[in-house]
mmCIF file of C-alpha atoms in Angstrom:
data_model
loop_
_atom_site.group_PDB
_atom_site.id
_atom_site.type_symbol
_atom_site.label_atom_id
_atom_site.label_comp_id
_atom_site.label_asym_id
_atom_site.label_seq_id
_atom_site.Cartn_x
_atom_site.Cartn_y
_atom_site.Cartn_z
ATOM 1 C CA THR L 1 0.000 0.000 0.000
ATOM 2 C CA ARG L 2 1.295 3.451 -0.922
ATOM 3 C CA ILE L 3 -0.281 6.785 -0.080
ATOM 4 C CA TRP L 4 0.587 10.260 -1.383
ATOM 5 C CA VAL L 5 -0.853 13.584 -0.219
ATOM 6 C CA GLY L 6 -1.077 16.874 -2.076
ATOM 7 C CA GLU L 7 -2.227 20.300 -0.975
ATOM 8 C CA THR L 8 -5.959 19.578 -1.229
ATOM 9 C CA PHE L 9 -6.365 15.807 -1.627
ATOM 10 C CA GLY L 10 -4.504 12.513 -1.576
ATOM 11 C CA PHE L 11 -4.291 9.300 -3.566
ATOM 12 C CA GLY L 12 -3.457 5.755 -2.580
ATOM 13 C CA LEU L 13 -3.065 2.343 -4.152
ATOM 14 C CA SER L 14 -3.171 -0.988 -2.355
ATOM 15 C CA ARG L 15 -2.195 -4.198 -4.167
ATOM 16 C CA SER L 16 -2.020 -7.669 -2.704
ATOM 17 C CA GLY L 17 -2.090 -10.722 -4.905
ATOM 18 C CA SER L 18 -4.956 -10.264 -7.362
ATOM 19 C CA MET L 19 -6.615 -7.554 -5.240
ATOM 20 C CA GLN L 20 -6.176 -3.903 -6.184
ATOM 21 C CA ILE L 21 -7.859 -0.895 -4.588
ATOM 22 C CA ALA L 22 -7.218 2.701 -5.632
ATOM 23 C CA PHE L 23 -8.622 5.545 -3.563
ATOM 24 C CA VAL L 24 -8.664 9.309 -3.044
ATOM 25 C CA PHE L 25 -9.291 11.315 0.089
ATOM 26 C CA ASP L 26 -9.806 14.951 1.013
ATOM 27 C CA ALA L 27 -6.857 16.508 2.855
ATOM 28 C CA GLU L 28 -9.162 18.120 5.432
ATOM 29 C CA ARG L 29 -12.060 15.675 5.905
ATOM 30 C CA ALA L 30 -12.239 12.123 7.183
ATOM 31 C CA GLY L 31 -13.014 9.197 4.905
ATOM 32 C CA ILE L 32 -11.855 7.757 1.607
ATOM 33 C CA ASN L 33 -13.407 7.270 -1.807
ATOM 34 C CA ASP L 34 -12.292 3.817 -2.974
ATOM 35 C CA THR L 35 -14.068 3.872 -6.339
ATOM 36 C CA VAL L 36 -11.087 5.067 -8.427
ATOM 37 C CA LYS L 37 -11.220 2.983 -11.606
ATOM 38 C CA LEU L 38 -7.723 1.970 -12.664
ATOM 39 C CA PRO L 39 -7.182 -0.977 -14.996
ATOM 40 C CA LYS L 40 -5.905 -4.118 -13.312
ATOM 41 C CA LEU L 41 -2.130 -3.657 -13.070
ATOM 42 C CA LYS L 42 -0.341 -6.946 -13.704
ATOM 43 C CA GLY L 43 3.100 -7.976 -12.575
ATOM 44 C CA GLN L 44 5.564 -6.653 -10.036
ATOM 45 C CA THR L 45 5.739 -2.975 -9.150
ATOM 46 C CA VAL L 46 9.151 -1.626 -10.174
ATOM 47 C CA GLU L 47 8.560 1.955 -9.031
ATOM 48 C CA ALA L 48 5.626 4.251 -8.386
ATOM 49 C CA THR L 49 5.059 7.893 -7.508
ATOM 50 C CA CYS L 50 2.351 10.513 -7.508
ATOM 51 C CA ILE L 51 2.632 14.276 -7.942
ATOM 52 C CA PHE L 52 -0.088 16.824 -7.366
ATOM 53 C CA SER L 53 -1.409 20.103 -8.595
ATOM 54 C CA LYS L 54 -4.372 21.656 -6.822
ATOM 55 C CA PHE L 55 -6.846 19.921 -9.147
ATOM 56 C CA ARG L 56 -5.086 16.729 -10.279
ATOM 57 C CA ALA L 57 -3.035 13.803 -9.042
ATOM 58 C CA TRP L 58 -0.593 12.452 -11.623
ATOM 59 C CA PHE L 59 0.113 8.810 -10.757
ATOM 60 C CA PHE L 60 3.052 7.067 -12.455
ATOM 61 C CA ILE L 61 3.837 3.381 -12.067
ATOM 62 C CA ALA L 62 6.205 0.935 -13.769
ATOM 63 C CA MET L 63 5.225 -2.746 -13.784
ATOM 64 C CA ARG L 64 7.391 -5.746 -14.734
ATOM 65 C CA GLU L 65 5.685 -8.820 -16.148
ATOM 66 C CA ASN L 66 7.467 -11.679 -17.934
ATOM 67 C CA GLY L 67 10.691 -9.646 -18.070
ATOM 68 C CA ARG L 68 9.067 -6.637 -19.797
ATOM 69 C CA VAL L 69 8.420 -3.278 -18.168
ATOM 70 C CA THR L 70 5.283 -1.286 -18.907
ATOM 71 C CA TYR L 71 4.937 2.342 -17.759
ATOM 72 C CA TYR L 72 1.578 3.870 -16.879
ATOM 73 C CA ALA L 73 0.446 7.433 -16.234
ATOM 74 C CA PHE L 74 -2.971 8.229 -14.751
ATOM 75 C CA VAL L 75 -4.500 11.654 -14.154
ATOM 76 C CA ILE L 76 -6.932 11.532 -11.249
ATOM 77 C CA LYS L 77 -9.367 14.225 -10.137
ATOM 78 C CA PRO L 78 -10.187 14.908 -6.469
ATOM 79 C CA ASP L 79 -13.554 13.125 -6.918
ATOM 80 C CA GLY L 80 -11.725 9.912 -7.898
ATOM 81 C CA SER L 81 -12.486 9.992 -11.606
ATOM 82 C CA VAL L 82 -9.636 9.189 -13.981
ATOM 83 C CA SER L 83 -9.545 12.003 -16.515
ATOM 84 C CA ALA L 84 -6.691 10.657 -18.686
ATOM 85 C CA GLN L 85 -4.290 7.748 -18.907
ATOM 86 C CA TYR L 86 -1.306 6.641 -20.947
ATOM 87 C CA GLU L 87 0.592 3.370 -21.301
ATOM 88 C CA ALA L 88 3.982 2.708 -22.900
ATOM 89 C CA ARG L 89 6.334 -0.247 -23.197
ATOM 90 C CA GLU L 90 9.968 0.090 -22.212
ATOM 91 C CA GLY L 91 11.986 1.886 -24.897
ATOM 92 C CA THR L 92 9.042 3.692 -26.525
ATOM 93 C CA CYS L 93 8.395 6.858 -24.470
ATOM 94 C CA SER L 94 11.246 9.010 -23.146
ATOM 95 C CA TRP L 95 9.117 11.247 -20.896
ATOM 96 C CA LEU L 96 7.430 8.346 -19.096
ATOM 97 C CA GLU L 97 10.312 5.902 -18.649
ATOM 98 C CA THR L 98 11.638 7.810 -15.670
ATOM 99 C CA VAL L 99 8.796 7.621 -13.175
ATOM 100 C CA TYR L 100 10.254 10.230 -10.803
ATOM 101 C CA GLY L 101 11.206 13.877 -11.224
ATOM 102 C CA LYS L 102 8.198 15.327 -12.988
ATOM 103 C CA CYS L 103 6.506 18.595 -12.042
ATOM 104 C CA ALA L 104 2.708 19.122 -12.121
ATOM 105 C CA LEU L 105 1.359 22.407 -13.484
ATOM 106 C CA THR L 106 -2.010 24.084 -13.763
ATOM 107 C CA LEU L 107 -1.868 26.757 -16.453
ATOM 108 C CA GLN L 108 -4.453 29.490 -17.001
ATOM 109 C CA THR L 109 -5.429 29.206 -20.658
ATOM 110 C CA LYS L 110 -8.458 30.973 -22.027
ATOM 111 C CA PRO L 111 -11.184 30.014 -21.386
ATOM 112 C CA ASP L 112 -10.125 27.036 -19.243
ATOM 113 C CA LEU L 113 -7.284 25.614 -17.206
ATOM 114 C CA THR L 114 -4.670 23.355 -18.768
ATOM 115 C CA HIS L 115 -3.442 20.505 -16.587
ATOM 116 C CA ALA L 116 0.098 19.463 -17.489
ATOM 117 C CA ILE L 117 3.417 18.113 -16.308
ATOM 118 C CA LEU L 118 6.996 19.028 -17.151
ATOM 119 C CA ALA L 119 9.318 16.072 -17.634
ATOM 120 C CA ALA L 120 13.058 15.991 -18.246
ATOM 121 C CA THR L 121 14.365 13.942 -21.155
ATOM 122 C CA ASP L 122 17.817 13.754 -22.730
ATOM 123 C CA ASP L 123 16.389 15.939 -25.525
ATOM 124 C CA GLY L 124 15.265 18.682 -23.106
ATOM 125 C CA LEU L 125 12.090 19.464 -21.209
ATOM 126 C CA VAL L 126 8.749 18.307 -22.558
ATOM 127 C CA ARG L 127 5.304 19.467 -21.460
ATOM 128 C CA ILE L 128 2.642 16.755 -21.425
ATOM 129 C CA GLU L 129 -0.958 18.000 -21.298
ATOM 130 C CA GLU L 130 -4.277 16.453 -20.417
ATOM 131 C CA ARG L 131 -6.512 16.949 -23.480
ATOM 132 C CA ASN L 132 -9.982 15.455 -23.890
ATOM 133 C CA GLY L 133 -9.243 12.344 -21.863
ATOM 134 C CA GLN L 134 -5.815 11.801 -23.424
ATOM 135 C CA LEU L 135 -2.237 12.712 -22.536
ATOM 136 C CA ALA L 136 -0.557 14.556 -25.382
ATOM 137 C CA GLU L 137 2.731 16.298 -25.915
ATOM 138 C CA GLY L 138 2.086 20.027 -25.602
ATOM 139 C CA PHE L 139 5.499 21.550 -26.181
ATOM 140 C CA ARG L 140 9.119 20.505 -26.437
ATOM 141 C CA TYR L 141 11.822 22.810 -25.197
ATOM 142 C CA PRO L 142 14.901 21.628 -27.150
ATOM 143 C CA ASP L 143 16.981 24.618 -25.978
ATOM 144 C CA THR L 144 16.958 23.052 -22.486
ATOM 145 C CA ALA L 145 18.728 19.860 -23.679
ATOM 146 C CA PRO L 146 22.191 20.948 -22.445
ATOM 147 C CA TYR L 147 20.768 21.659 -18.979
ATOM 148 C CA VAL L 148 18.445 18.726 -18.230
ATOM 149 C CA HIS L 149 18.723 14.972 -18.552
ATOM 150 C CA SER L 150 16.386 12.065 -18.134
ATOM 151 C CA GLY L 151 16.070 11.363 -14.433
ATOM 152 C CA ASP L 152 16.576 14.966 -13.276
ATOM 153 C CA GLU L 153 13.963 16.270 -10.879
ATOM 154 C CA ILE L 154 12.016 19.302 -12.101
ATOM 155 C CA ILE L 155 10.544 21.842 -9.649
ATOM 156 C CA ALA L 156 8.647 24.907 -10.864
ATOM 157 C CA GLY L 157 9.520 28.132 -9.078
ATOM 158 C CA PRO L 158 8.380 31.747 -9.397
ATOM 159 C CA LYS L 159 11.509 32.719 -11.386
ATOM 160 C CA GLY L 160 11.976 29.599 -13.484
ATOM 161 C CA VAL L 161 12.478 25.872 -13.256
ATOM 162 C CA PHE L 162 14.819 24.230 -10.767
ATOM 163 C CA VAL L 163 16.697 21.205 -12.077
ATOM 164 C CA VAL L 164 17.884 18.822 -9.371
ATOM 165 C CA ASN L 165 20.293 15.950 -9.907
ATOM 166 C CA GLN L 166 22.835 14.066 -7.810
ATOM 167 C CA ARG L 167 25.462 16.797 -8.162
ATOM 168 C CA GLU L 168 23.648 20.120 -8.103
ATOM 169 C CA ILE L 169 20.502 22.238 -7.989
ATOM 170 C CA ARG L 170 20.234 24.815 -10.785
ATOM 171 C CA LEU L 171 17.685 27.486 -11.631
ATOM 172 C CA GLN L 172 17.055 27.457 -15.382
#
């Protein structure tokens, strides 16, 4: 069982044998909503994490089955509904193959909000957006390639993006 908490709500996943329960909870009220509908995840969990914006939980998990790793991304609303999901096999998706280090964003776009993440790849930062129930590449920032690498942690700040790796923390 793993539980993550954001500013306004939390998300958890419990797996044991063939049983799987995903749930959300309000950060200020008692109780859980265990009706989050994730597909049955098969195999052994390699790594998992969840990052939050005010309105979304971005859950990333890597599963190994029969020697192959599959990466999943799920976008979950505070009410427990899954608003978007993405699945990729090992070697096919550079932004998803590093589960950790991503940064959740909520961008004011007219007339709505855009829910997105920034992910570091060896080709620079990439912005992945939730669009009509799908996850789609919004923008690539190739000029950032010399400064970020796959596996770097990305943290949005008021004056730019912090890039964190094993050697240093830089403001880009």
